[in-house]
Short mmCIF file of C-alpha atoms in Angstrom, two decimals:
data_model
loop_
_atom_site.label_atom_id
_atom_site.label_comp_id
_atom_site.label_asym_id
_atom_site.label_seq_id
_atom_site.Cartn_x
_atom_site.Cartn_y
_atom_site.Cartn_z
CA MET A 688 134.63 98.38 101.81
CA GLN A 689 138.09 96.87 102.34
CA ASP A 690 139.72 98.63 99.32
CA LEU A 691 138.82 102.00 100.82
CA LYS A 692 140.35 101.23 104.19
CA PRO A 693 143.46 103.44 103.69
CA ILE A 694 141.27 106.37 102.63
CA ARG A 695 138.91 105.81 105.57
CA VAL A 696 141.84 105.71 108.01
CA PHE A 697 143.33 108.88 106.52
CA LEU A 698 139.98 110.71 106.68
CA GLU A 699 139.52 109.74 110.33
CA VAL A 700 143.00 111.01 111.24
CA ALA A 701 142.31 114.24 109.36
CA LYS A 702 138.98 114.71 111.12
CA LEU A 703 140.30 114.04 114.62
CA GLN A 704 143.76 115.58 113.99
CA SER A 705 145.27 112.69 115.92
CA PHE A 706 146.65 109.29 115.05
CA ALA A 707 145.94 108.00 118.55
CA ALA A 708 142.32 109.22 118.57
CA ALA A 709 141.71 107.76 115.10
CA ALA A 710 143.19 104.45 116.25
CA ARG A 711 140.72 104.32 119.16
CA THR A 712 137.75 105.13 116.93
CA LEU A 713 138.76 102.60 114.29
CA ARG A 714 139.78 99.97 116.87
CA LEU A 715 143.30 99.76 115.47
CA THR A 716 146.68 100.23 117.08
CA PRO A 717 148.38 103.63 116.61
CA ALA A 718 151.22 101.86 114.83
CA SER A 719 148.76 100.33 112.33
CA VAL A 720 147.19 103.71 111.64
CA THR A 721 150.58 105.30 111.09
CA ARG A 722 151.64 102.49 108.75
CA ILE A 723 148.41 102.63 106.71
CA VAL A 724 148.62 106.41 106.21
CA ALA A 725 152.32 106.16 105.30
CA ARG A 726 151.53 103.51 102.67
CA LEU A 727 148.76 105.75 101.22
CA GLU A 728 151.17 108.66 101.00
CA GLU A 729 153.68 106.40 99.27
CA ASP A 730 151.07 105.18 96.78
CA LEU A 731 149.94 108.73 95.99
CA GLY A 732 153.47 110.14 95.96
CA GLN A 733 152.37 113.00 98.19
CA GLN A 734 152.67 113.91 101.86
CA LEU A 735 149.16 114.21 103.18
CA LEU A 736 149.70 115.04 106.85
CA VAL A 737 152.12 117.16 108.84
CA ARG A 738 152.92 115.57 112.18
CA THR A 739 154.08 117.65 115.16
CA THR A 740 154.32 116.84 118.84
CA ARG A 741 151.06 118.74 119.44
CA GLN A 742 148.82 118.02 116.47
CA VAL A 743 148.35 116.58 113.03
CA SER A 744 147.37 118.88 110.18
CA LEU A 745 146.70 118.52 106.50
CA THR A 746 149.11 119.51 103.77
CA SER A 747 147.69 121.17 100.68
CA ALA A 748 147.71 117.78 98.94
CA GLY A 749 146.07 116.20 101.98
CA ALA A 750 143.35 118.85 102.00
CA LEU A 751 142.68 118.19 98.30
CA VAL A 752 142.49 114.42 98.83
CA ALA A 753 140.20 114.84 101.86
CA SER A 754 137.85 117.26 100.08
CA ARG A 755 137.52 114.96 97.07
CA TYR A 756 137.27 111.61 98.84
CA ARG A 757 135.12 112.45 101.87
CA PRO A 758 131.85 113.10 99.96
CA LEU A 759 132.47 110.01 97.83
CA VAL A 760 132.98 107.79 100.87
CA GLU A 761 129.93 109.27 102.62
CA ALA A 762 127.80 108.72 99.51
CA LEU A 763 129.02 105.13 99.22
CA ASP A 764 128.15 104.52 102.88
CA ARG A 765 124.64 105.88 102.33
CA VAL A 766 124.13 103.57 99.38
CA SER A 767 125.38 100.61 101.43
CA ASP A 768 123.01 101.50 104.28
CA ASP A 769 120.08 101.82 101.88
CA LEU A 770 120.87 98.46 100.29
CA ASN A 771 121.12 96.79 103.69
CA ARG A 772 117.73 98.15 104.70
CA GLU A 773 116.14 97.06 101.43
CA LEU A 774 117.67 93.62 101.19
CA GLN A 775 117.58 92.47 104.81
CA PRO A 776 114.12 91.17 105.75
CA PHE A 777 114.46 92.17 109.42
CA HIS A 778 115.45 95.83 109.14
CA GLY A 779 113.79 98.88 107.58
CA ARG A 780 110.35 100.40 107.18
CA ILE A 781 107.25 98.98 105.52
CA ALA A 782 104.12 100.95 104.52
CA ILE A 783 100.89 98.94 104.82
CA ASN A 784 97.35 99.80 103.75
CA ALA A 785 94.32 97.91 105.11
CA PRO A 786 90.51 98.19 105.26
CA VAL A 787 89.26 100.13 108.27
CA SER A 788 87.28 97.36 109.97
CA PHE A 789 89.96 94.73 109.37
CA GLY A 790 92.60 97.13 110.63
CA LEU A 791 90.76 98.01 113.81
CA ARG A 792 89.88 94.43 114.72
CA LEU A 793 92.77 92.27 113.55
CA LEU A 794 95.82 94.46 113.01
CA PRO A 795 96.48 95.49 116.65
CA PRO A 796 97.25 91.95 117.93
CA LEU A 797 99.05 91.07 114.70
CA LEU A 798 101.25 94.18 114.80
CA ASP A 799 101.95 93.64 118.49
CA ARG A 800 103.32 90.17 117.73
CA PHE A 801 105.18 91.39 114.66
CA THR A 802 106.98 94.21 116.46
CA LEU A 803 108.00 91.81 119.22
CA ALA A 804 109.40 89.39 116.64
CA TYR A 805 111.00 92.10 114.48
CA PRO A 806 111.88 95.09 116.71
CA ASN A 807 114.07 96.70 114.02
CA VAL A 808 111.23 96.97 111.49
CA ASP A 809 109.31 100.27 111.45
CA LEU A 810 105.70 100.32 110.28
CA THR A 811 103.49 102.92 108.61
CA ILE A 812 99.81 101.90 108.71
CA GLN A 813 97.08 103.53 106.64
CA LEU A 814 93.43 102.46 106.95
CA THR A 815 91.04 103.05 104.09
CA ASP A 816 88.24 101.07 102.51
CA ARG A 817 88.92 102.29 98.98
CA LEU A 818 91.24 100.40 96.65
CA VAL A 819 94.42 102.47 96.72
CA ASP A 820 96.62 103.09 93.70
CA ILE A 821 99.46 101.08 95.14
CA VAL A 822 102.00 102.35 92.60
CA THR A 823 101.48 106.08 93.14
CA GLU A 824 100.55 106.13 96.84
CA SER A 825 103.89 104.92 98.27
CA CYS A 826 102.52 101.69 99.70
CA ASP A 827 104.58 98.49 99.96
CA LEU A 828 101.55 96.22 100.29
CA SER A 829 97.82 96.50 100.77
CA ILE A 830 95.48 94.09 102.59
CA ARG A 831 92.20 93.87 100.72
CA LEU A 832 88.78 92.28 101.26
CA SER A 833 87.14 91.92 97.88
CA ARG A 834 85.73 89.70 95.20
CA PRO A 835 88.36 87.78 93.21
CA PRO A 836 90.64 90.45 91.69
CA VAL A 837 90.66 91.12 87.95
CA ASP A 838 93.54 93.66 87.84
CA ARG A 839 96.39 92.04 85.90
CA SER A 840 98.84 94.96 86.15
CA THR A 841 99.67 94.36 89.81
CA ILE A 842 100.36 91.35 92.04
CA TRP A 843 97.59 89.72 94.11
CA ARG A 844 98.20 86.97 96.67
CA LYS A 845 94.94 85.36 97.75
CA LEU A 846 95.16 84.24 101.37
CA CYS A 847 91.81 82.94 102.51
CA LYS A 848 88.05 83.04 102.15
CA VAL A 849 86.09 85.43 104.36
CA PRO A 850 82.41 84.50 104.86
CA LEU A 851 79.73 87.19 104.80
CA ARG A 852 76.86 87.26 107.31
CA ALA A 853 73.56 89.13 107.33
CA VAL A 854 72.77 90.37 110.85
CA ALA A 855 70.47 92.75 112.70
CA SER A 856 69.59 93.70 116.24
CA PRO A 857 66.88 91.57 117.93
CA ARG A 858 65.10 94.89 118.61
CA LEU A 859 64.50 95.34 114.90
CA PHE A 860 62.21 92.29 114.87
CA GLU A 861 60.13 93.63 117.71
CA ARG A 862 58.86 96.20 115.19
CA HIS A 863 59.18 94.29 111.91
CA PRO A 864 58.57 90.64 110.98
CA LEU A 865 61.55 88.31 110.84
CA PRO A 866 62.29 87.57 107.15
CA ARG A 867 62.04 83.90 106.16
CA THR A 868 63.23 84.25 102.55
CA PRO A 869 65.12 86.97 100.63
CA ASP A 870 61.78 88.05 99.16
CA ASP A 871 60.72 89.12 102.67
CA LEU A 872 63.53 91.69 102.95
CA ASN A 873 62.37 95.30 102.99
CA PRO A 874 65.01 97.30 101.04
CA ARG A 875 64.52 100.32 103.30
CA LEU A 876 65.67 98.18 106.22
CA CYS A 877 68.74 96.91 104.33
CA LEU A 878 71.76 99.10 105.10
CA SER A 879 73.85 99.49 101.96
CA TYR A 880 77.66 99.37 101.92
CA GLY A 881 79.80 100.72 99.08
CA ALA A 882 81.97 103.54 97.82
CA GLU A 883 79.32 104.63 95.31
CA GLU A 884 75.75 105.66 96.10
CA SER A 885 74.26 102.76 94.16
CA PRO A 886 72.44 100.08 96.19
CA GLU A 887 74.46 97.11 97.32
CA ALA A 888 73.52 93.74 95.76
CA TRP A 889 73.10 90.82 98.19
CA GLN A 890 73.14 87.43 96.51
CA PHE A 891 71.59 84.71 98.64
CA ARG A 892 71.89 81.03 97.81
CA LYS A 893 70.06 77.99 99.17
CA GLY A 894 70.73 74.73 97.38
CA ALA A 895 70.19 75.36 93.68
CA VAL A 896 68.18 78.54 94.30
CA THR A 897 69.87 81.96 94.02
CA GLN A 898 68.10 85.22 94.80
CA THR A 899 69.54 88.72 94.52
CA VAL A 900 68.25 91.51 96.73
CA PHE A 901 69.23 95.15 96.29
CA ALA A 902 69.73 96.91 99.59
CA GLY A 903 68.07 100.27 99.94
CA THR A 904 69.76 103.64 99.71
CA ALA A 905 67.95 105.20 102.66
CA ILE A 906 71.11 104.51 104.66
CA HIS A 907 74.26 104.08 102.57
CA SER A 908 77.88 104.28 103.77
CA ASN A 909 81.39 103.34 102.75
CA ASN A 910 82.25 102.42 106.35
CA GLY A 911 81.34 99.00 107.74
CA ASP A 912 81.84 100.06 111.37
CA LEU A 913 79.20 102.76 111.05
CA LEU A 914 76.75 100.36 109.40
CA TYR A 915 77.36 97.70 112.04
CA GLU A 916 76.71 100.15 114.87
CA MET A 917 73.50 101.29 113.19
CA ALA A 918 72.39 97.68 112.77
CA ARG A 919 73.28 96.98 116.40
CA ALA A 920 71.14 99.96 117.42
CA GLY A 921 68.16 98.50 115.53
CA ALA A 922 68.23 100.65 112.38
CA GLY A 923 68.23 97.74 109.93
CA ILE A 924 69.96 94.68 108.48
CA VAL A 925 73.58 94.71 107.32
CA VAL A 926 75.81 92.27 105.43
CA LEU A 927 79.39 92.28 106.69
CA PRO A 928 82.39 89.95 106.94
CA GLU A 929 82.00 87.32 109.63
CA PHE A 930 85.00 88.56 111.63
CA HIS A 931 83.26 91.92 111.86
CA VAL A 932 80.08 90.57 113.45
CA ALA A 933 81.33 87.47 115.31
CA GLU A 934 81.75 89.21 118.67
CA GLY A 935 78.31 90.84 118.47
CA LEU A 936 76.72 87.50 117.56
CA GLY A 937 78.40 85.87 120.54
CA ARG A 938 77.08 88.53 122.92
CA GLY A 939 73.61 88.61 121.37
CA ASP A 940 73.94 92.24 120.28
CA VAL A 941 72.98 91.09 116.79
CA VAL A 942 71.36 87.92 115.46
CA PRO A 943 71.68 86.12 112.10
CA VAL A 944 69.22 86.98 109.36
CA LEU A 945 68.33 84.25 106.82
CA ALA A 946 70.86 81.96 108.50
CA ASP A 947 69.82 79.04 106.28
CA TRP A 948 70.80 81.02 103.17
CA SER A 949 74.45 81.56 102.24
CA LEU A 950 76.16 84.62 100.79
CA PRO A 951 79.19 84.64 98.45
CA HIS A 952 82.46 84.85 100.35
CA LEU A 953 85.05 87.56 99.93
CA TRP A 954 88.76 86.97 99.48
CA LEU A 955 91.32 88.32 101.88
CA SER A 956 94.23 89.14 99.58
CA LEU A 957 97.55 90.92 99.63
CA TYR A 958 97.97 93.45 96.88
CA TYR A 959 101.45 94.56 95.79
CA PRO A 960 103.06 96.94 93.31
CA PRO A 961 104.37 95.16 90.20
CA TYR A 962 107.58 93.94 91.84
CA GLU A 963 109.81 91.65 89.79
CA ALA A 964 110.36 89.84 93.10
CA LEU A 965 108.95 90.66 96.55
CA PRO A 966 111.43 92.71 98.61
CA PRO A 967 112.57 90.56 101.57
CA LEU A 968 110.93 92.82 104.16
CA VAL A 969 107.60 92.71 102.30
CA ALA A 970 107.87 88.93 102.02
CA THR A 971 108.63 88.66 105.75
CA PHE A 972 105.52 90.64 106.71
CA SER A 973 103.35 88.78 104.20
CA ASP A 974 104.38 85.38 105.57
CA PHE A 975 103.90 86.57 109.16
CA LEU A 976 100.40 87.85 108.35
CA GLU A 977 99.38 84.56 106.75
CA ALA A 978 100.73 82.54 109.69
CA PHE A 979 98.95 84.83 112.18
CA LEU A 980 95.61 84.51 110.42
CA GLY A 981 95.98 80.75 110.30
CA ASP A 982 96.67 80.64 114.05
CA VAL A 983 94.12 83.00 115.54
CA THR A 984 91.18 83.35 113.17
CA GLY A 985 88.49 81.13 111.76
CA PHE A 986 89.21 82.17 108.19
CA GLU A 987 88.99 79.33 105.72
CA PHE A 988 92.34 78.91 103.97
CA SER A 989 91.71 77.43 100.57
CA GLY A 990 92.98 77.83 97.03
#
């Protein structure tokens, strides 16, 4: 701050015990440093420094001024640094939470682009499929795949629809008949996803007809990657987001099940603490994420 310039100059001279050295550090001329300190002494009515041909030392008044002002100036500088990090959208650290499968598949290329575009932004990434308490768990934003949110105490920004697909390994249908309708699904062959041990509900729709099937609990997990690998190995049928199974469908590792029936989509949303306004760094990452998804994925952006 400009008003503290005389104090800053004095403190630098006191630290280095040299007008010339302080002038080099502060990028001022020695004459300017001498003049600034002399004016401060005049304003305070006290001699602050004793000048000899060999060194500069503090008077008792100078030592008192230095001991009182130095911690205040250092504290003010820390506050200024903290404010700059918080208010500048291209500097600082951001803590992000995301679902495991989404994080493993889509975050690496996104974060690679983001760090190239914003090299002064540090990132902390946590992957979990549970809905975090974003207020108490020190998270700046969370990426969620879910049904439309109902929580009104926090901020949700819906980005795009994420289709769900039912898939299984072709090997499964060498041992079991291929289902033609939801009624043909054997619950014991339906791998159930969820945080609780209750069976997952799959709601199939075809035209005006809606049928709900409850997946079995013979194999139940809160991790989509595990369930996908089990389905790929032939253990059963799984319902997962399309981005999760698209590569396997393309290679033929898995095939669609009941492809002529649709499943309700999920929403990819950003979930924030109850900010009065998004911090600039959080807004920067949020906008970058939305632009990235629009460029490189097949997600359906829609209100």
